[in-house]
Amino acid sequence: MQEKIMVADTLAGINGELTRYAGMIAQSENKELKATLKQMRNACEQSQEELYNIAREKSYYVPASKATEEEVRHVKNLFTQGTL
């Protein structure tokens, strides 16, 4: 299997884990469990960021171009107006 595919698959898996952690944290009433899940999520986020940086360095991932100021203002307005 090619390294690029393995990195992409791993990033997709980590992103799925982050989504699951968010759901578990939101649903947990036990403060100790919630704190433990947050620690695990934070470690997972750190791994995701490290792998993302490797993918960018090797040109396995090229991010979209940055939004213009006008696009940013438009989205901010949507949120502040309650349109979304």
PDB file of C-alpha atoms in Angstrom:
ATOM      1  CA  MET A   1       0.000   0.000   0.000  1.00  0.00           C
ATOM      2  CA  GLN A   2       1.277   3.469  -0.829  1.00  0.00           C
ATOM      3  CA  GLU A   3       2.316   5.752   1.995  1.00  0.00           C
ATOM      4  CA  LYS A   4       0.026   8.529   0.741  1.00  0.00           C
ATOM      5  CA  ILE A   5      -3.012   6.243   0.970  1.00  0.00           C
ATOM      6  CA  MET A   6      -2.032   5.035   4.428  1.00  0.00           C
ATOM      7  CA  VAL A   7      -1.679   8.611   5.669  1.00  0.00           C
ATOM      8  CA  ALA A   8      -5.057   9.586   4.208  1.00  0.00           C
ATOM      9  CA  ASP A   9      -6.742   6.534   5.736  1.00  0.00           C
ATOM     10  CA  THR A  10      -5.159   7.214   9.112  1.00  0.00           C
ATOM     11  CA  LEU A  11      -6.249  10.859   9.043  1.00  0.00           C
ATOM     12  CA  ALA A  12      -9.788   9.802   8.168  1.00  0.00           C
ATOM     13  CA  GLY A  13      -9.783   7.345  11.060  1.00  0.00           C
ATOM     14  CA  ILE A  14      -8.497   9.931  13.507  1.00  0.00           C
ATOM     15  CA  ASN A  15     -11.114  12.426  12.354  1.00  0.00           C
ATOM     16  CA  GLY A  16     -13.788   9.810  13.001  1.00  0.00           C
ATOM     17  CA  GLU A  17     -12.394   9.229  16.490  1.00  0.00           C
ATOM     18  CA  LEU A  18     -12.538  12.956  17.209  1.00  0.00           C
ATOM     19  CA  THR A  19     -16.192  13.011  16.205  1.00  0.00           C
ATOM     20  CA  ARG A  20     -16.944  10.068  18.498  1.00  0.00           C
ATOM     21  CA  TYR A  21     -15.081  11.673  21.400  1.00  0.00           C
ATOM     22  CA  ALA A  22     -17.132  14.853  20.974  1.00  0.00           C
ATOM     23  CA  GLY A  23     -20.345  12.852  21.160  1.00  0.00           C
ATOM     24  CA  MET A  24     -19.250  10.886  24.202  1.00  0.00           C
ATOM     25  CA  ILE A  25     -18.086  14.003  26.029  1.00  0.00           C
ATOM     26  CA  ALA A  26     -21.365  15.786  25.369  1.00  0.00           C
ATOM     27  CA  GLN A  27     -23.393  12.833  26.639  1.00  0.00           C
ATOM     28  CA  SER A  28     -21.363  12.011  29.736  1.00  0.00           C
ATOM     29  CA  GLU A  29     -22.660  13.137  33.121  1.00  0.00           C
ATOM     30  CA  ASN A  30     -19.735  11.645  35.056  1.00  0.00           C
ATOM     31  CA  LYS A  31     -17.162  14.432  35.560  1.00  0.00           C
ATOM     32  CA  GLU A  32     -14.214  12.052  35.884  1.00  0.00           C
ATOM     33  CA  LEU A  33     -15.181  10.186  32.728  1.00  0.00           C
ATOM     34  CA  LYS A  34     -15.702  13.466  30.899  1.00  0.00           C
ATOM     35  CA  ALA A  35     -12.243  14.689  31.974  1.00  0.00           C
ATOM     36  CA  THR A  36     -10.646  11.419  30.860  1.00  0.00           C
ATOM     37  CA  LEU A  37     -12.418  11.583  27.489  1.00  0.00           C
ATOM     38  CA  LYS A  38     -11.226  15.161  27.032  1.00  0.00           C
ATOM     39  CA  GLN A  39      -7.634  14.098  27.716  1.00  0.00           C
ATOM     40  CA  MET A  40      -7.982  11.286  25.188  1.00  0.00           C
ATOM     41  CA  ARG A  41      -9.530  13.684  22.651  1.00  0.00           C
ATOM     42  CA  ASN A  42      -6.694  16.164  23.166  1.00  0.00           C
ATOM     43  CA  ALA A  43      -4.086  13.448  22.559  1.00  0.00           C
ATOM     44  CA  CYS A  44      -5.990  12.377  19.461  1.00  0.00           C
ATOM     45  CA  GLU A  45      -6.081  15.988  18.204  1.00  0.00           C
ATOM     46  CA  GLN A  46      -2.336  16.264  18.716  1.00  0.00           C
ATOM     47  CA  SER A  47      -1.761  13.077  16.692  1.00  0.00           C
ATOM     48  CA  GLN A  48      -4.055  14.378  13.965  1.00  0.00           C
ATOM     49  CA  GLU A  49      -2.172  17.670  13.786  1.00  0.00           C
ATOM     50  CA  GLU A  50       1.219  15.937  13.618  1.00  0.00           C
ATOM     51  CA  LEU A  51       0.083  13.615  10.856  1.00  0.00           C
ATOM     52  CA  TYR A  52      -1.562  16.501   9.004  1.00  0.00           C
ATOM     53  CA  ASN A  53       1.735  18.426   9.084  1.00  0.00           C
ATOM     54  CA  ILE A  54       3.588  15.403   7.713  1.00  0.00           C
ATOM     55  CA  ALA A  55       1.008  15.071   4.935  1.00  0.00           C
ATOM     56  CA  ARG A  56       1.418  18.745   4.024  1.00  0.00           C
ATOM     57  CA  GLU A  57       5.231  18.499   4.038  1.00  0.00           C
ATOM     58  CA  LYS A  58       5.112  15.537   1.667  1.00  0.00           C
ATOM     59  CA  SER A  59       2.431  17.217  -0.504  1.00  0.00           C
ATOM     60  CA  TYR A  60      -0.009  14.399   0.244  1.00  0.00           C
ATOM     61  CA  TYR A  61      -2.504  17.049   1.263  1.00  0.00           C
ATOM     62  CA  VAL A  62      -2.886  20.482  -0.245  1.00  0.00           C
ATOM     63  CA  PRO A  63      -5.320  22.681   1.674  1.00  0.00           C
ATOM     64  CA  ALA A  64      -7.880  24.831  -0.083  1.00  0.00           C
ATOM     65  CA  SER A  65      -6.976  28.450  -0.674  1.00  0.00           C
ATOM     66  CA  LYS A  66      -7.674  30.848   2.156  1.00  0.00           C
ATOM     67  CA  ALA A  67     -11.022  32.608   2.254  1.00  0.00           C
ATOM     68  CA  THR A  68     -11.103  36.244   1.258  1.00  0.00           C
ATOM     69  CA  GLU A  69     -12.017  38.910   3.809  1.00  0.00           C
ATOM     70  CA  GLU A  70     -15.371  39.305   2.039  1.00  0.00           C
ATOM     71  CA  GLU A  71     -16.102  35.581   2.365  1.00  0.00           C
ATOM     72  CA  VAL A  72     -15.181  35.640   6.054  1.00  0.00           C
ATOM     73  CA  ARG A  73     -17.446  38.655   6.674  1.00  0.00           C
ATOM     74  CA  HIS A  74     -20.299  36.950   4.828  1.00  0.00           C
ATOM     75  CA  VAL A  75     -20.085  33.811   6.976  1.00  0.00           C
ATOM     76  CA  LYS A  76     -19.777  35.865  10.175  1.00  0.00           C
ATOM     77  CA  ASN A  77     -22.902  37.770   9.169  1.00  0.00           C
ATOM     78  CA  LEU A  78     -24.786  34.530   8.610  1.00  0.00           C
ATOM     79  CA  PHE A  79     -23.976  33.415  12.143  1.00  0.00           C
ATOM     80  CA  THR A  80     -24.698  36.757  13.805  1.00  0.00           C
ATOM     81  CA  GLN A  81     -28.009  37.138  11.977  1.00  0.00           C
ATOM     82  CA  GLY A  82     -29.101  33.646  12.970  1.00  0.00           C
ATOM     83  CA  THR A  83     -29.473  32.610   9.329  1.00  0.00           C
ATOM     84  CA  LEU A  84     -27.754  29.281   9.961  1.00  0.00           C
TER      85      LEU A  84
END
